[in-house]
Coordinates of C-alpha atoms in Angstrom, one line a residue:
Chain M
X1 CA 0.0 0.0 0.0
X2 CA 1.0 3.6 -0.8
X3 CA 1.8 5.9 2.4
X4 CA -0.5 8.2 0.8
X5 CA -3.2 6.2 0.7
X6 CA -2.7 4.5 4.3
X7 CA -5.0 7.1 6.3
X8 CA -7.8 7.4 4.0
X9 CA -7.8 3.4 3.9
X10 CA -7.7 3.5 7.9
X11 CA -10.9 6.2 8.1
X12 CA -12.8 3.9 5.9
X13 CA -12.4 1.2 8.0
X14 CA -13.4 3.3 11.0
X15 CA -16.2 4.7 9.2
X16 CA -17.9 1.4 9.0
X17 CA -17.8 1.1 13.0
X18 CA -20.6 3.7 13.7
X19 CA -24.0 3.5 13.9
X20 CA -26.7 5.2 12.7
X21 CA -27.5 8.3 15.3
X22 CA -23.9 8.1 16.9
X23 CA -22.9 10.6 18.9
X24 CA -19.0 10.9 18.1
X25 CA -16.1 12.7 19.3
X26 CA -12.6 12.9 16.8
X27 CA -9.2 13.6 17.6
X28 CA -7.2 15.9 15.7
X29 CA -5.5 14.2 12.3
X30 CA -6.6 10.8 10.6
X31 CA -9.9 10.9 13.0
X32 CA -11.2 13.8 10.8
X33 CA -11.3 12.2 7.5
X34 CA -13.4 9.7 9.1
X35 CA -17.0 11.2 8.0
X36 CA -15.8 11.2 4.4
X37 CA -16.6 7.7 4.8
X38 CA -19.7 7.4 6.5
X39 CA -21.4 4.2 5.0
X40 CA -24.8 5.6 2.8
X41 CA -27.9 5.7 6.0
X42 CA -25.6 6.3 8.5
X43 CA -25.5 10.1 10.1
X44 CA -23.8 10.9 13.2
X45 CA -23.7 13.7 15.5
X46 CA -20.5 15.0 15.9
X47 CA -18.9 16.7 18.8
X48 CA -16.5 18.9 19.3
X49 CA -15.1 19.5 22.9
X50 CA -14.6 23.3 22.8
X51 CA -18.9 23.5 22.9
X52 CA -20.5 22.1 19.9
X53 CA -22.8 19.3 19.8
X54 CA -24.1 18.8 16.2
X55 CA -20.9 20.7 14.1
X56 CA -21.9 21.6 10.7
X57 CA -19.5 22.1 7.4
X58 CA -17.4 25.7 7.0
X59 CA -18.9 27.6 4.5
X60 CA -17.7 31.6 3.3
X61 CA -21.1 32.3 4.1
X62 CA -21.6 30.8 8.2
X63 CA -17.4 31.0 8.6
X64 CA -16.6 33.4 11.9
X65 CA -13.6 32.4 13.9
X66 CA -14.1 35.1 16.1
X67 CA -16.9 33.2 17.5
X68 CA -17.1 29.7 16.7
X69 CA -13.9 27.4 16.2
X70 CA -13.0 24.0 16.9
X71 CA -11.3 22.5 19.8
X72 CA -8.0 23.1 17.9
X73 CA -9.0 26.9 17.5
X74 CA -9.3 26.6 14.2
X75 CA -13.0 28.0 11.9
X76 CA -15.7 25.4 12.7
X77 CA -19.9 25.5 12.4
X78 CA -22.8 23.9 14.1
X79 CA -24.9 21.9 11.6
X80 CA -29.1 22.0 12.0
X81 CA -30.3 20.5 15.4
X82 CA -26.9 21.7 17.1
X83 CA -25.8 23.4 20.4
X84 CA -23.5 25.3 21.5
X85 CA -22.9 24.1 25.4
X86 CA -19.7 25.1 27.9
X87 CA -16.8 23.2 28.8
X88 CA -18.5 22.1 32.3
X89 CA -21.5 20.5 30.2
X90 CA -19.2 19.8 27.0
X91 CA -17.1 17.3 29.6
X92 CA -20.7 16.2 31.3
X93 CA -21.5 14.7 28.1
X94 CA -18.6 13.1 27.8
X95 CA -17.7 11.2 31.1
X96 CA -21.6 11.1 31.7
X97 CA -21.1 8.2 29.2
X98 CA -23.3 10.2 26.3
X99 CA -20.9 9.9 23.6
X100 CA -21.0 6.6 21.9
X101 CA -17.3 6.4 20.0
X102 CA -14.4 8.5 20.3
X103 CA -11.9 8.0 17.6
X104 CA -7.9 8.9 18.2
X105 CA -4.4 8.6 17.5
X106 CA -1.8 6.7 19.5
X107 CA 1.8 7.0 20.5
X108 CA 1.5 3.8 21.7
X109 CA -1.2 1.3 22.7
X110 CA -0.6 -2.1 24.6
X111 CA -2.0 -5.6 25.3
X112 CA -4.2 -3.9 28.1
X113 CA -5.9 -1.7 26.1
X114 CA -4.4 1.4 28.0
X115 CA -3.1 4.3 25.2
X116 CA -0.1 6.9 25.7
X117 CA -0.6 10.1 22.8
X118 CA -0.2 13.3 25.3
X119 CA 3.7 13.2 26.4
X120 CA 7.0 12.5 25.1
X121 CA 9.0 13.5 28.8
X122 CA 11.5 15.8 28.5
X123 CA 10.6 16.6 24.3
X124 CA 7.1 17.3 23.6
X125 CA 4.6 18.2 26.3
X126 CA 1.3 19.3 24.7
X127 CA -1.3 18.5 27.2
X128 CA -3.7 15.9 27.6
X129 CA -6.3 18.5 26.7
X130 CA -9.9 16.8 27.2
X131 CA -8.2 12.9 25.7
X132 CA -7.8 11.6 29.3
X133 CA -11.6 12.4 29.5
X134 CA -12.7 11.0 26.4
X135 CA -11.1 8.0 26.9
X136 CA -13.2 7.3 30.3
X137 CA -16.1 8.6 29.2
X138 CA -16.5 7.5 25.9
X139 CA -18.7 3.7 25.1
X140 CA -16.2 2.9 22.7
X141 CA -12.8 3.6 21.8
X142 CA -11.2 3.4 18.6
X143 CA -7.6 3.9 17.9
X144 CA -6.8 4.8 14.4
X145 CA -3.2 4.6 13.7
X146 CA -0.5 3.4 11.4
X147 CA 0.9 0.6 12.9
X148 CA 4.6 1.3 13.0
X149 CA 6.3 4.1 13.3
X150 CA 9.7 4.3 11.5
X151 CA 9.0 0.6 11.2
X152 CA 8.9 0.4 15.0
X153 CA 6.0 -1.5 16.2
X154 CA 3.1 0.7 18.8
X155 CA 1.3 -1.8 19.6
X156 CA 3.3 -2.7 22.6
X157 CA 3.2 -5.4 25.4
X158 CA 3.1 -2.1 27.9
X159 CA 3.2 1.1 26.6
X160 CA 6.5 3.1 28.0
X161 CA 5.7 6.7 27.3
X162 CA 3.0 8.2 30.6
X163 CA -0.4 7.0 29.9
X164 CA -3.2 9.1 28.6
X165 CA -6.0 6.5 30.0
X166 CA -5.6 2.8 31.3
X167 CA -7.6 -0.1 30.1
X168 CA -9.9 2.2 28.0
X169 CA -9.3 0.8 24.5
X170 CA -12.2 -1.1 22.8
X171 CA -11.0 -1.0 19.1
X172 CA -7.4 -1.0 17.4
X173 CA -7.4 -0.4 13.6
X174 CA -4.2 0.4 11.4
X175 CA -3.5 -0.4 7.9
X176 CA -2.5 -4.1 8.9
X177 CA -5.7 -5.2 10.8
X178 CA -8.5 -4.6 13.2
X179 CA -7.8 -5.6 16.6
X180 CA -10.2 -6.0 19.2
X181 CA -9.1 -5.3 22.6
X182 CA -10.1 -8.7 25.1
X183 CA -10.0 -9.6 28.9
X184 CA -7.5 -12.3 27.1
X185 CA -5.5 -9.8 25.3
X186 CA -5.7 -8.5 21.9
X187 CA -7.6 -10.6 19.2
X188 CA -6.7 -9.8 15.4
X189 CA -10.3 -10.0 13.8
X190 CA -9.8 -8.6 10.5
X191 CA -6.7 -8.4 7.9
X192 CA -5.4 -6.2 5.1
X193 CA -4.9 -9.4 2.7
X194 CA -1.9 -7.4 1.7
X195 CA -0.2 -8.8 4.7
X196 CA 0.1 -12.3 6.6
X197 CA -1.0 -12.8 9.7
X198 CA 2.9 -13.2 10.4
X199 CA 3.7 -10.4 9.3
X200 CA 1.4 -8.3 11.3
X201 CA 2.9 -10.2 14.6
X202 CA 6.1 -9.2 13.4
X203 CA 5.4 -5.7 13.5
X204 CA 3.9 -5.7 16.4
X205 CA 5.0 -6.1 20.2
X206 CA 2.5 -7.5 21.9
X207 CA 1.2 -10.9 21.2
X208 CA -1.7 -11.3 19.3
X209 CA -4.7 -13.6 19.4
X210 CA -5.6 -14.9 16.3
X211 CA -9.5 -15.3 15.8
X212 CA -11.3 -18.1 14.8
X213 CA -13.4 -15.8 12.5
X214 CA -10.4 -13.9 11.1
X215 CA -11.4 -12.6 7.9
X216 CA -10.0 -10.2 5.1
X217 CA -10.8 -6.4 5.9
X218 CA -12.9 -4.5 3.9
Chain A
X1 CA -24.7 45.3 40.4
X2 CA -22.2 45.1 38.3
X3 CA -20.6 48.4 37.7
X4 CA -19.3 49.7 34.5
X5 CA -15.9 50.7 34.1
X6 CA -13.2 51.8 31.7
X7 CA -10.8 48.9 30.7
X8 CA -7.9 51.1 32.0
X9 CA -10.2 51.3 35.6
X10 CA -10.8 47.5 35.3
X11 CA -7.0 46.7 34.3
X12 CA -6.1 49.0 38.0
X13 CA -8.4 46.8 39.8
X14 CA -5.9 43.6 38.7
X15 CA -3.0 43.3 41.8
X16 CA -0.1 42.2 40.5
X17 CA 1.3 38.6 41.3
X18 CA -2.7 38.2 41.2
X19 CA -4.3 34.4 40.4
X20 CA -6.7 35.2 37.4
X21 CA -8.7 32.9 35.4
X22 CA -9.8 34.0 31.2
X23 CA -12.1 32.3 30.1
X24 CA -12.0 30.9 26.5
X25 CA -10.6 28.3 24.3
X26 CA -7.4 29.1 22.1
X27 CA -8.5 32.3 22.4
X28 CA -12.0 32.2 21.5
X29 CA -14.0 33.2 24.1
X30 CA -11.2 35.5 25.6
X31 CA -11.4 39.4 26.8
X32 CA -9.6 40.4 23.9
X33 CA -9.3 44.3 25.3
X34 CA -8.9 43.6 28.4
X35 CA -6.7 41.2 27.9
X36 CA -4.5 43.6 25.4
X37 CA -4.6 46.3 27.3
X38 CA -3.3 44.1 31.0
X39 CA -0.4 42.8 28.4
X40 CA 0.9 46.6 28.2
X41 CA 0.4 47.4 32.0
X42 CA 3.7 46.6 33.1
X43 CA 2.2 44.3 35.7
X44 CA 2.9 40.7 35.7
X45 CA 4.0 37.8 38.3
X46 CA 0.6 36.1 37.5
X47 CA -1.0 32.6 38.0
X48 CA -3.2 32.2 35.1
X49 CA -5.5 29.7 34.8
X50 CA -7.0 28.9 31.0
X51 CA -7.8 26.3 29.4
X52 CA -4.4 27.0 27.3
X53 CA -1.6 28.9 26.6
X54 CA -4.0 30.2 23.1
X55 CA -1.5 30.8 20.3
X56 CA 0.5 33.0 17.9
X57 CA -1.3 34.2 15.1
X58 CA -4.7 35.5 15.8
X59 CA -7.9 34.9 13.1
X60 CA -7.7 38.8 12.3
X61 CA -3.8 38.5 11.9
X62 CA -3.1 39.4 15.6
X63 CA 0.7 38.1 16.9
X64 CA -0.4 37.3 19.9
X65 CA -4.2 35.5 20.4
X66 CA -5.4 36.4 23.7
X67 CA -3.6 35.1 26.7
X68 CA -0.8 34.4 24.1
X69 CA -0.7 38.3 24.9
X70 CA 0.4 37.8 28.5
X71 CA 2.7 34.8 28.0
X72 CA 4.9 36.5 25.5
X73 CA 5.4 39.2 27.9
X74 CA 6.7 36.7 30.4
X75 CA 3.5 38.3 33.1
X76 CA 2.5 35.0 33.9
X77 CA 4.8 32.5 36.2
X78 CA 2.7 29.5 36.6
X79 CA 0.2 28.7 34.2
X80 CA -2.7 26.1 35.2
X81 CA -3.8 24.5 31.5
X82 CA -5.4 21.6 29.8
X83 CA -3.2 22.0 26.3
X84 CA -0.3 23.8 25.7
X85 CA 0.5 22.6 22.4
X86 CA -0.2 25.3 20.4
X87 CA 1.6 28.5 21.9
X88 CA 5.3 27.1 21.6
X89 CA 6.5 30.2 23.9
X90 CA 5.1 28.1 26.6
X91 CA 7.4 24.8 26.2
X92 CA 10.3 27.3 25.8
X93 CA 9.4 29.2 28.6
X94 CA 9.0 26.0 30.5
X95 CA 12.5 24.4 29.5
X96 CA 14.2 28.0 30.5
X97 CA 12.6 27.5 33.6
X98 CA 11.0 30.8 33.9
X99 CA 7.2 29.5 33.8
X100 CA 5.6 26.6 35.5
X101 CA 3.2 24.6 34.0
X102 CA 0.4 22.3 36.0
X103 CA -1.3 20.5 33.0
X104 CA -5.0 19.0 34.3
X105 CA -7.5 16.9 32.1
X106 CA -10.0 19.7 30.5
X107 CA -13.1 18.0 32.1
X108 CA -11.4 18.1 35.6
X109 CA -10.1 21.5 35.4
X110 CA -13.6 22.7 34.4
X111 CA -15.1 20.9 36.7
X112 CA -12.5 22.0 39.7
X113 CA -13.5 25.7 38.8
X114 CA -17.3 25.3 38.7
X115 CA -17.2 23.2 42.0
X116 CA -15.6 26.0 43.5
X117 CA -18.1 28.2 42.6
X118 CA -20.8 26.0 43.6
X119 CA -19.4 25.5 46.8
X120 CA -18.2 22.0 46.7
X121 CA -15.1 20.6 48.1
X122 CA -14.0 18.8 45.6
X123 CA -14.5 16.7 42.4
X124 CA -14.5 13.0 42.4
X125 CA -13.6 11.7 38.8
X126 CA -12.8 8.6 36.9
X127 CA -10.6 11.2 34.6
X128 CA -6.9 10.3 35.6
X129 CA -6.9 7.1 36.9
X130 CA -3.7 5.2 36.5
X131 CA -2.1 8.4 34.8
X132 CA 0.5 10.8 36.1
X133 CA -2.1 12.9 36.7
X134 CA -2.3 10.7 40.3
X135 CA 0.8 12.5 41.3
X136 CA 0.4 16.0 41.0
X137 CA -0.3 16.5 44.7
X138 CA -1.1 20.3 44.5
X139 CA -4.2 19.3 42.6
X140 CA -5.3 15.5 43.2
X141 CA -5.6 14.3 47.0
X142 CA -5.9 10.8 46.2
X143 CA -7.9 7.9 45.0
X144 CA -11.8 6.5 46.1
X145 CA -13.0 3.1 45.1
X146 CA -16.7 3.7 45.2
X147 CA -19.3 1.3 43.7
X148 CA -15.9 -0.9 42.7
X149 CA -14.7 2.1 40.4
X150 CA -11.9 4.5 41.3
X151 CA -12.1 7.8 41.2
X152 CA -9.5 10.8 41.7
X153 CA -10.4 13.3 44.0
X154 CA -9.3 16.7 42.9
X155 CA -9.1 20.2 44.4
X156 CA -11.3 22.7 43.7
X157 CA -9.8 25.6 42.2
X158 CA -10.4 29.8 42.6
X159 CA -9.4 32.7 41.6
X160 CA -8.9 36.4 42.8
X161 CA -9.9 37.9 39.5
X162 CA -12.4 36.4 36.6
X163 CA -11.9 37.9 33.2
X164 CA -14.8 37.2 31.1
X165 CA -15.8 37.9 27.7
X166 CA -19.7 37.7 26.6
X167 CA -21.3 38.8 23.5
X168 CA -24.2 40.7 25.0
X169 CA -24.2 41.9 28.6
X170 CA -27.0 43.7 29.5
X171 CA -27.1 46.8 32.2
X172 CA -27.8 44.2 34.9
X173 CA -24.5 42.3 34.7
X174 CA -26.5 39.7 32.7
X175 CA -23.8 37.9 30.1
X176 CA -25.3 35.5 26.6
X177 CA -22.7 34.5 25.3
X178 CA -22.3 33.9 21.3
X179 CA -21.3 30.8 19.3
X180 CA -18.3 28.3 20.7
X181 CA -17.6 31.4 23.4
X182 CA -19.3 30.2 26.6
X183 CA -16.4 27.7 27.4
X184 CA -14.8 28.1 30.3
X185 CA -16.3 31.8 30.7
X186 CA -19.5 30.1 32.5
X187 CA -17.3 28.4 35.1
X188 CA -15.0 31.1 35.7
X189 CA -17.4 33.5 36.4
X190 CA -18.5 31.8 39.6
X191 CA -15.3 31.0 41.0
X192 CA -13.3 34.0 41.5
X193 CA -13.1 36.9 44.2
X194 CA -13.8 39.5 41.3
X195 CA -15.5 39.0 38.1
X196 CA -14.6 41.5 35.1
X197 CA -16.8 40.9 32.3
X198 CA -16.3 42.6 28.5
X199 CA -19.2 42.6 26.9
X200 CA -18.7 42.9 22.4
X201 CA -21.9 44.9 23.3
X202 CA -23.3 46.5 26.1
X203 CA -27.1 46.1 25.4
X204 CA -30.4 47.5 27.6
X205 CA -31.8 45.7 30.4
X206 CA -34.8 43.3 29.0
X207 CA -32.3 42.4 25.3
X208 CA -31.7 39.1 26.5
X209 CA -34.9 37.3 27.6
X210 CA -34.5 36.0 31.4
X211 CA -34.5 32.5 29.9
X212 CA -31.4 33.0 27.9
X213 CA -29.1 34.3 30.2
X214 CA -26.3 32.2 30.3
X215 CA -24.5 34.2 33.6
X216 CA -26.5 35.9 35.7
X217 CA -25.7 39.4 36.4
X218 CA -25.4 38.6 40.4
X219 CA -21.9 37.2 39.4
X220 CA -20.0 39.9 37.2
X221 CA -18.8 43.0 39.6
X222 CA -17.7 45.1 36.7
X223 CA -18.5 45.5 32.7
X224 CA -16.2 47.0 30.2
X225 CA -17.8 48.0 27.3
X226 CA -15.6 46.4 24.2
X227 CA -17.1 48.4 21.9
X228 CA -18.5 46.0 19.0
X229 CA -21.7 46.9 18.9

């Protein structure tokens, strides 16, 4: 596969895990090409942490980023049937357990379904921002992430960078496979038939349990 | 009820070495004038607590975006934040050693500051758990299993001045505030000794309906007018 065709083959995979009437929070990056690949039927309501339940699409005409941006400060909209809500509600929402999927990067994810993307120590120190919440709060969590990085494997026996949440994870999917994250470990349930099964254990740290019902992704 | 003031008046009532929380989200939301005209008062020495550090570069081609403002003038020595990520004069600031930086979850840190202003003791939250978070004793005072889930318990946090930005404020103190702007403004403005609000306009009493008020006039002690109307 193409690098450049890696993240828009990850957000179609992704796309296919929410339901109809979704309520949905994405992270910054691959998460937000996600809705470009919404399966026909299926409309979601997507939140944005800053205050918008319901966002809508940018247009010249409702564009003012004086007033309404998204929780990366950038121009943003509230679609029909939105809200604008504060940060106290915003987070309500979120840990209250009302947001069904929240869909994010990784650093690093491990066998326990706990997920480190907020710190590198002593180089990079962004801020959790509202992840740590997300990850408690939200029904499901799904990682979406290349698989490697430099060829190193992220999906580790035990993450090593600080966590952003622990035991939180309910979904991996990269451009290898879809693994789903069990009390036994992680269970590969799909994979991209450009790759053996081998292949994607080999680039990956922890051990993986291979499914009974393993079947090509799609 | 609130009483209106000049920014320069409101800026005078702003000790310096004060703890101030501004409201707003990478600058949206934030007292722009206000904010602009502390960065040039020569005062500094401040905790600020925001949800970030806002950012360079400003939507009408500002260098500074808000609190940005008041970090590249070095005024503020500890910064309380959820995200920093985006103002890289805060990680350099950090690594000379000249600012400190407590990062909290943005759910906890709103919820700290609304606790405080609701008169709670704390916040018990799932937020944290098993995260470094656990160790950042001036904030978290341990863990509670209850109903066989743990929870962090985490200070409440307050301020001696609240600086506020609503859209509309109305002669009462009333605040509505416009679009993605009510953030952390709503909190804020409960949990501080002194509550500056800028209003973009400073409308009659009766212009925003009783049922739309999003802070109620009994919390803002003074109102500069921003002069968008």
């Amino acid at each position: 596969m193409e690098k450049s065709e890696i993240k828009g083959f990850i957000a179609k995979r992704v796309a296919k895990e929410l339901k109809d009437g979704d309520v949905v929070n994405l992270g910054i990056g691959l998460p937000t090409l996600v809705p470009h690949y919404l399966p026909e039927g299926v409309k979601v309501t997507l939140q944005s942490e800053n205050g918008i339940v319901g966002t809508g699409t940018v247009t010249d005409e409702n564009k003012d980023p004086l007033y309404v941006t998204d929780a990366g400060g950038a121009p943003a909209a509230v679609g029909p049937g939105g809200a604008f809500i504060d940060s106290c509600s915003s987070f309500g929402l979120i840990r209250g357990g009302h947001v069904d999927a929240t869909i994010l990067g990784g650093l690093e994810v491990d066998e326990e379904g706990s997920l480190s993307n907020w710190i590198i120590p002593g180089k990079k120190v962004p801020g959790m921002g509202g992840a740590m919440d997300l990850l408690v709060g939200a029904k499901n969590v799904i990682v979406a992430m290349e698989h490697t990085a430099k060829g190193n494997p992220k999906i580790l026996k035990k993450c090593r960078l600080p966590y952003t949440a622990v035991h939180c994870i309910t979904k991996i999917i990269t451009e290898m496979g879809v693994i789903n994250v069990t009390d036994k470990g992680l269970e590969l349930v799909e994979y991209n038939p450009e790759f053996t099964v081998e292949q994607i254990q080999a680039a990956t740290e922890a051990t993986l349990i291979v499914s009974p019902d393993l079947k090509p992704m799609c | 009820m609130a009483k209106f003031v000049t920014v320069e008046e409101a800026v005078a009532l702003i000790p310096d070495g004060a703890t101030i929380m501004c409201g707003g989200f990478m600058g949206c939301g934030n007292a722009h004038k206000i904010i602009d005209a502390l960065s040039k008062s020569g005062k500094g020495n401040f905790t600020l607590i925001s949800n970030d550090g806002s950012m360079p570069g400003g939507p009408l081609g500002e260098d500074y975006y808000g609190v940005a403002k008041l970090i590249h003038n070095k005024q503020v020595k500890h910064l309380i934040a959820t995200h920093v990520g985006l103002n890289p004069e805060v990680a350099q600031q950090m690594n000379e050693g000249t600012l400190k930086v407590d990062l909290i979850p943005q759910g906890s840190l709103a919820e700290m500051i609304r606790a405080d202003g609701a008169g709670l003791g704390g916040v018990l939250t799932p937020t944290g758990v098993g995260t470094i978070v656990e160790d950042n004793k001036d904030f978290c005072l341990g863990k509670q299993t209850i109903n066989g889930r743990d929870y962090l318990l985490m200070k409440t946090v307050h301020a001696d001045v609240a600086i506020i930005c609503g859209h509309k404020i109305d002669k009462a103190g009333n605040v509505w505030y416009k679009g993605t702007t009510r953030n952390f403004n709503l909190p804020m403005a409960t949990a501080a000794d002194l509550v500056i609000a800028e209003a973009d306009q400073v409308v009659e009493i009766g212009e925003i309906e009783p049922e739309n008020v999003h802070t109620y006039g009994v919390f803002v002690d003074y109102v500069v007018d921003g002069g968008k109307a």
